[in-house]
Amino acid sequence: MTESNRRDISWIFVLLAAYFVLQVGVRLATSHSLDLDEAEQAFRSQWLAAGYGPQPPFYNWLQYTVFQFAGVSLTALSVVKNLLLFISYLLYGLTARLVLRDKALVAIATLGLLTIPQMAFEMQRDLTHTVAVFFSASIFFYGFIRSLKQPSLASYLISGIGIGFGLLAKYNFAILPAAALIAALADARLRPRIFDWRLVLTAAVALVITLPHLFWLKDNLDFATARTLEKMTASGDASYLKQVSMGVSSLALATISFAALTVAVFAIVFGKSLRPALASGSQWTRLLERMMLVFLAGILLLIVFGGAAGIKDRWLVPMLFILPLYFCLKIEAAGVTTDRAFRRFIPILAVIMIGVPAALYGSVATARFTGHYERLNRPYAGMLETLRKQAEPAAILADDSLLAGNLRQDIPGVPILSVDYPGFNPDLTGRRPLLLVWLLPQKGGSETLPPAMAQWLQANLGVSAPQASVIDVPYVYGRGDDSYRFGYAWVNQPG
């Protein structure tokens, strides 16, 4: 890496822009079907609300707005996600440039995010709310570091925007600004930046952004938190000590899962110089260390006093995404030369940037050879196309949100309801015919109308269960004659 290139890091952002454009293209080429989080966005875009359930509404609001202008489509879903990711990487790179002098390390820190599997692979595979958390954390982290190094009204404003968006992305985001506040207060040189009148602006902006949802949350706290708490505290009849043991071990495994590949890549790239570098430090490394320790302490408090027994690796995104920058700060503090390290990093980066899109596409497309099918292999569009030849539905009732969201992108002008989400229940009076669709077990099992759908019909429309039928549709990338089975029925089908 030449000296001139070190001074100019714009190539990093050009490379990342090209990469995320590639990811959009790969997603569109892989399958028209939607995965869980994508389908949730398509389904819930039928209405605008201050809250939707277990997840805060930031991503729903954003995707709803885009759908209003661009229409409901896989393209709109993929572009929104990858644009958020690009902006997140951009802000991360700008943050790295604030605290690192060596531009080779700025590049390694920024592109090092791709060494974190939960961010490079999982966020592309399906996640939406976690993408929003990363986006919000990147905004906050940039504003926070800038407020400490180059304080201004704008930097405190940016921090407030990041906090507001983050609290609307996932509730556990709250630990990040708390950890940052405590970490900065512990340093006498940084303390004046916290006891600054502009911090009032940060708090005010965050409050204004979150206020509509806070009013909703006040009346729907159980609805908003029950599912998350159920996931976290799923320890069965285990004793308190067993629950704590399960929680601590799951946190340890999640941390290892999150950090292991990044540590391995840095070990390969920097070789023997990495170990002594880890013993070096600076004001910035100590700040990040305190932040990570406070964040992990907050998780431990949830385990010990909140009953949390299962910590997932993606829940660590709001804090551990700073790992590549942390390692680069350590390396710079140790005075390690970076020319050879950067040359070693490039081929690893190339493998990741080619391998991740290839793996995402291959996991679906290779089904034609293996017979192993993912959710993206399910032929929702083919099923709906066939059923619309029988009659044009005026409304659709699906047995879950995954199915409802997939139908929504292909028939956006028709209200689509889901049995598993009673919060959306428009008036269907006069909307006939009503199409009922549900997923069938692929090996045996009942082909009749699911009891929950029959109960819904009776409770909401006073209609008895209609006669059920079955349709077999070839898989997307199906092997031979393999097909997926759907159950369906009509209410007041013409003719």
PDB file of C-alpha atoms in Angstrom, residues 319-453:
ATOM      1  CA  MET A 319     -20.996  -3.891  21.301  1.00  0.00           C
ATOM      2  CA  LEU A 320     -18.648  -6.471  19.818  1.00  0.00           C
ATOM      3  CA  PHE A 321     -18.844  -4.950  16.339  1.00  0.00           C
ATOM      4  CA  ILE A 322     -15.984  -2.696  17.522  1.00  0.00           C
ATOM      5  CA  LEU A 323     -13.545  -5.650  17.710  1.00  0.00           C
ATOM      6  CA  PRO A 324     -11.715  -5.035  14.387  1.00  0.00           C
ATOM      7  CA  LEU A 325     -11.159  -1.387  15.330  1.00  0.00           C
ATOM      8  CA  TYR A 326     -10.058  -2.387  18.839  1.00  0.00           C
ATOM      9  CA  PHE A 327      -7.416  -4.778  17.477  1.00  0.00           C
ATOM     10  CA  CYS A 328      -6.157  -2.156  15.013  1.00  0.00           C
ATOM     11  CA  LEU A 329      -5.835   0.409  17.805  1.00  0.00           C
ATOM     12  CA  LYS A 330      -3.789  -2.105  19.794  1.00  0.00           C
ATOM     13  CA  ILE A 331      -1.543  -2.777  16.818  1.00  0.00           C
ATOM     14  CA  GLU A 332      -0.958   0.929  16.193  1.00  0.00           C
ATOM     15  CA  ALA A 333      -0.204   1.509  19.883  1.00  0.00           C
ATOM     16  CA  ALA A 334       2.486  -1.178  19.636  1.00  0.00           C
ATOM     17  CA  GLY A 335       4.066   0.513  16.604  1.00  0.00           C
ATOM     18  CA  VAL A 336       3.699  -2.574  14.380  1.00  0.00           C
ATOM     19  CA  THR A 337       4.485  -2.001  10.697  1.00  0.00           C
ATOM     20  CA  THR A 338       1.520  -2.762   8.482  1.00  0.00           C
ATOM     21  CA  ASP A 339       2.767  -3.092   4.877  1.00  0.00           C
ATOM     22  CA  ARG A 340       3.195  -6.871   4.913  1.00  0.00           C
ATOM     23  CA  ALA A 341       0.116  -7.331   7.067  1.00  0.00           C
ATOM     24  CA  PHE A 342      -2.011  -5.409   4.599  1.00  0.00           C
ATOM     25  CA  ARG A 343      -0.743  -7.555   1.715  1.00  0.00           C
ATOM     26  CA  ARG A 344      -1.700 -10.670   3.697  1.00  0.00           C
ATOM     27  CA  PHE A 345      -5.121  -9.245   4.469  1.00  0.00           C
ATOM     28  CA  ILE A 346      -6.142  -8.628   0.843  1.00  0.00           C
ATOM     29  CA  PRO A 347      -6.400 -12.301  -0.279  1.00  0.00           C
ATOM     30  CA  ILE A 348      -8.354 -13.183   2.875  1.00  0.00           C
ATOM     31  CA  LEU A 349     -10.708 -10.298   2.148  1.00  0.00           C
ATOM     32  CA  ALA A 350     -11.102 -11.482  -1.444  1.00  0.00           C
ATOM     33  CA  VAL A 351     -12.031 -14.978  -0.292  1.00  0.00           C
ATOM     34  CA  ILE A 352     -14.703 -13.555   2.033  1.00  0.00           C
ATOM     35  CA  MET A 353     -16.133 -11.104  -0.508  1.00  0.00           C
ATOM     36  CA  ILE A 354     -16.423 -13.822  -3.136  1.00  0.00           C
ATOM     37  CA  GLY A 355     -17.208 -16.699  -0.798  1.00  0.00           C
ATOM     38  CA  VAL A 356     -20.126 -15.160   1.112  1.00  0.00           C
ATOM     39  CA  PRO A 357     -22.280 -14.341  -1.958  1.00  0.00           C
ATOM     40  CA  ALA A 358     -21.365 -17.704  -3.473  1.00  0.00           C
ATOM     41  CA  ALA A 359     -22.373 -19.538  -0.288  1.00  0.00           C
ATOM     42  CA  LEU A 360     -25.658 -17.641  -0.046  1.00  0.00           C
ATOM     43  CA  TYR A 361     -26.550 -18.500  -3.630  1.00  0.00           C
ATOM     44  CA  GLY A 362     -25.212 -22.039  -3.426  1.00  0.00           C
ATOM     45  CA  SER A 363     -27.155 -22.932  -0.271  1.00  0.00           C
ATOM     46  CA  VAL A 364     -30.353 -22.543  -2.294  1.00  0.00           C
ATOM     47  CA  ALA A 365     -29.315 -23.414  -5.857  1.00  0.00           C
ATOM     48  CA  THR A 366     -27.532 -26.672  -4.996  1.00  0.00           C
ATOM     49  CA  ALA A 367     -30.855 -28.179  -3.871  1.00  0.00           C
ATOM     50  CA  ARG A 368     -31.313 -29.420  -7.434  1.00  0.00           C
ATOM     51  CA  PHE A 369     -28.402 -31.788  -6.781  1.00  0.00           C
ATOM     52  CA  THR A 370     -28.732 -32.515  -3.062  1.00  0.00           C
ATOM     53  CA  GLY A 371     -32.498 -32.518  -2.508  1.00  0.00           C
ATOM     54  CA  HIS A 372     -31.919 -30.441   0.644  1.00  0.00           C
ATOM     55  CA  TYR A 373     -34.348 -27.536   0.570  1.00  0.00           C
ATOM     56  CA  GLU A 374     -34.240 -24.173   2.374  1.00  0.00           C
ATOM     57  CA  ARG A 375     -37.164 -21.820   2.937  1.00  0.00           C
ATOM     58  CA  LEU A 376     -36.092 -19.910  -0.172  1.00  0.00           C
ATOM     59  CA  ASN A 377     -36.722 -23.043  -2.235  1.00  0.00           C
ATOM     60  CA  ARG A 378     -40.438 -22.973  -1.438  1.00  0.00           C
ATOM     61  CA  PRO A 379     -42.495 -22.051  -4.517  1.00  0.00           C
ATOM     62  CA  TYR A 380     -44.899 -19.481  -3.054  1.00  0.00           C
ATOM     63  CA  ALA A 381     -45.214 -17.496  -6.286  1.00  0.00           C
ATOM     64  CA  GLY A 382     -45.951 -20.618  -8.342  1.00  0.00           C
ATOM     65  CA  MET A 383     -48.619 -21.712  -5.878  1.00  0.00           C
ATOM     66  CA  LEU A 384     -50.368 -18.334  -5.943  1.00  0.00           C
ATOM     67  CA  GLU A 385     -50.202 -18.141  -9.726  1.00  0.00           C
ATOM     68  CA  THR A 386     -51.928 -21.525  -9.993  1.00  0.00           C
ATOM     69  CA  LEU A 387     -54.653 -20.661  -7.481  1.00  0.00           C
ATOM     70  CA  ARG A 388     -55.397 -17.320  -9.158  1.00  0.00           C
ATOM     71  CA  LYS A 389     -56.340 -19.240 -12.269  1.00  0.00           C
ATOM     72  CA  GLN A 390     -59.189 -20.782 -10.247  1.00  0.00           C
ATOM     73  CA  ALA A 391     -60.427 -17.398  -8.967  1.00  0.00           C
ATOM     74  CA  GLU A 392     -59.074 -13.959  -8.130  1.00  0.00           C
ATOM     75  CA  PRO A 393     -59.025 -13.662  -4.307  1.00  0.00           C
ATOM     76  CA  ALA A 394     -60.447 -10.515  -2.712  1.00  0.00           C
ATOM     77  CA  ALA A 395     -58.662 -11.349   0.553  1.00  0.00           C
ATOM     78  CA  ILE A 396     -56.297 -14.055   1.797  1.00  0.00           C
ATOM     79  CA  LEU A 397     -55.912 -15.734   5.188  1.00  0.00           C
ATOM     80  CA  ALA A 398     -52.566 -17.501   5.752  1.00  0.00           C
ATOM     81  CA  ASP A 399     -51.626 -19.738   8.649  1.00  0.00           C
ATOM     82  CA  ASP A 400     -48.408 -17.829   9.473  1.00  0.00           C
ATOM     83  CA  SER A 401     -46.559 -14.590   8.721  1.00  0.00           C
ATOM     84  CA  LEU A 402     -43.915 -16.284   6.552  1.00  0.00           C
ATOM     85  CA  LEU A 403     -46.564 -17.431   4.106  1.00  0.00           C
ATOM     86  CA  ALA A 404     -48.520 -14.171   4.386  1.00  0.00           C
ATOM     87  CA  GLY A 405     -45.462 -12.047   3.582  1.00  0.00           C
ATOM     88  CA  ASN A 406     -44.554 -14.158   0.572  1.00  0.00           C
ATOM     89  CA  LEU A 407     -48.071 -13.828  -0.818  1.00  0.00           C
ATOM     90  CA  ARG A 408     -48.067 -10.094  -0.142  1.00  0.00           C
ATOM     91  CA  GLN A 409     -45.253  -9.335  -2.584  1.00  0.00           C
ATOM     92  CA  ASP A 410     -47.120 -11.016  -5.455  1.00  0.00           C
ATOM     93  CA  ILE A 411     -50.599  -9.634  -4.810  1.00  0.00           C
ATOM     94  CA  PRO A 412     -50.030  -6.355  -2.950  1.00  0.00           C
ATOM     95  CA  GLY A 413     -53.479  -4.873  -3.580  1.00  0.00           C
ATOM     96  CA  VAL A 414     -55.285  -7.569  -1.603  1.00  0.00           C
ATOM     97  CA  PRO A 415     -55.463  -7.631   2.227  1.00  0.00           C
ATOM     98  CA  ILE A 416     -53.537 -10.625   3.562  1.00  0.00           C
ATOM     99  CA  LEU A 417     -54.118 -11.753   7.137  1.00  0.00           C
ATOM    100  CA  SER A 418     -52.187 -14.219   9.248  1.00  0.00           C
ATOM    101  CA  VAL A 419     -53.604 -16.411  11.984  1.00  0.00           C
ATOM    102  CA  ASP A 420     -50.430 -15.993  14.048  1.00  0.00           C
ATOM    103  CA  TYR A 421     -50.736 -12.196  14.101  1.00  0.00           C
ATOM    104  CA  PRO A 422     -54.140 -11.002  15.365  1.00  0.00           C
ATOM    105  CA  GLY A 423     -52.989  -7.365  15.444  1.00  0.00           C
ATOM    106  CA  PHE A 424     -53.972  -6.898  11.781  1.00  0.00           C
ATOM    107  CA  ASN A 425     -57.655  -7.650  11.337  1.00  0.00           C
ATOM    108  CA  PRO A 426     -59.267  -5.471   8.627  1.00  0.00           C
ATOM    109  CA  ASP A 427     -62.954  -5.671   7.841  1.00  0.00           C
ATOM    110  CA  LEU A 428     -63.476  -8.420   5.274  1.00  0.00           C
ATOM    111  CA  THR A 429     -67.200  -7.771   4.845  1.00  0.00           C
ATOM    112  CA  GLY A 430     -68.014  -8.081   1.191  1.00  0.00           C
ATOM    113  CA  ARG A 431     -64.528  -9.297   0.308  1.00  0.00           C
ATOM    114  CA  ARG A 432     -65.209 -12.554  -1.460  1.00  0.00           C
ATOM    115  CA  PRO A 433     -63.903 -14.923  -2.466  1.00  0.00           C
ATOM    116  CA  LEU A 434     -61.630 -15.416   0.526  1.00  0.00           C
ATOM    117  CA  LEU A 435     -58.631 -17.668  -0.106  1.00  0.00           C
ATOM    118  CA  LEU A 436     -57.264 -19.751   2.775  1.00  0.00           C
ATOM    119  CA  VAL A 437     -53.702 -21.057   2.392  1.00  0.00           C
ATOM    120  CA  TRP A 438     -51.505 -23.045   4.729  1.00  0.00           C
ATOM    121  CA  LEU A 439     -48.271 -25.036   4.711  1.00  0.00           C
ATOM    122  CA  LEU A 440     -48.591 -28.809   4.809  1.00  0.00           C
ATOM    123  CA  PRO A 441     -46.215 -31.308   6.434  1.00  0.00           C
ATOM    124  CA  GLN A 442     -44.025 -32.654   3.661  1.00  0.00           C
ATOM    125  CA  LYS A 443     -44.106 -36.207   5.026  1.00  0.00           C
ATOM    126  CA  GLY A 444     -47.493 -37.413   6.210  1.00  0.00           C
ATOM    127  CA  GLY A 445     -49.683 -35.398   8.545  1.00  0.00           C
ATOM    128  CA  SER A 446     -53.190 -34.037   8.211  1.00  0.00           C
ATOM    129  CA  GLU A 447     -54.246 -32.258   5.023  1.00  0.00           C
ATOM    130  CA  THR A 448     -57.355 -30.703   6.565  1.00  0.00           C
ATOM    131  CA  LEU A 449     -57.826 -27.043   7.433  1.00  0.00           C
ATOM    132  CA  PRO A 450     -55.693 -26.242  10.529  1.00  0.00           C
ATOM    133  CA  PRO A 451     -57.837 -25.900  13.692  1.00  0.00           C
ATOM    134  CA  ALA A 452     -56.546 -22.344  14.307  1.00  0.00           C
ATOM    135  CA  MET A 453     -57.813 -21.249  10.882  1.00  0.00           C
TER     136      MET A 453
END
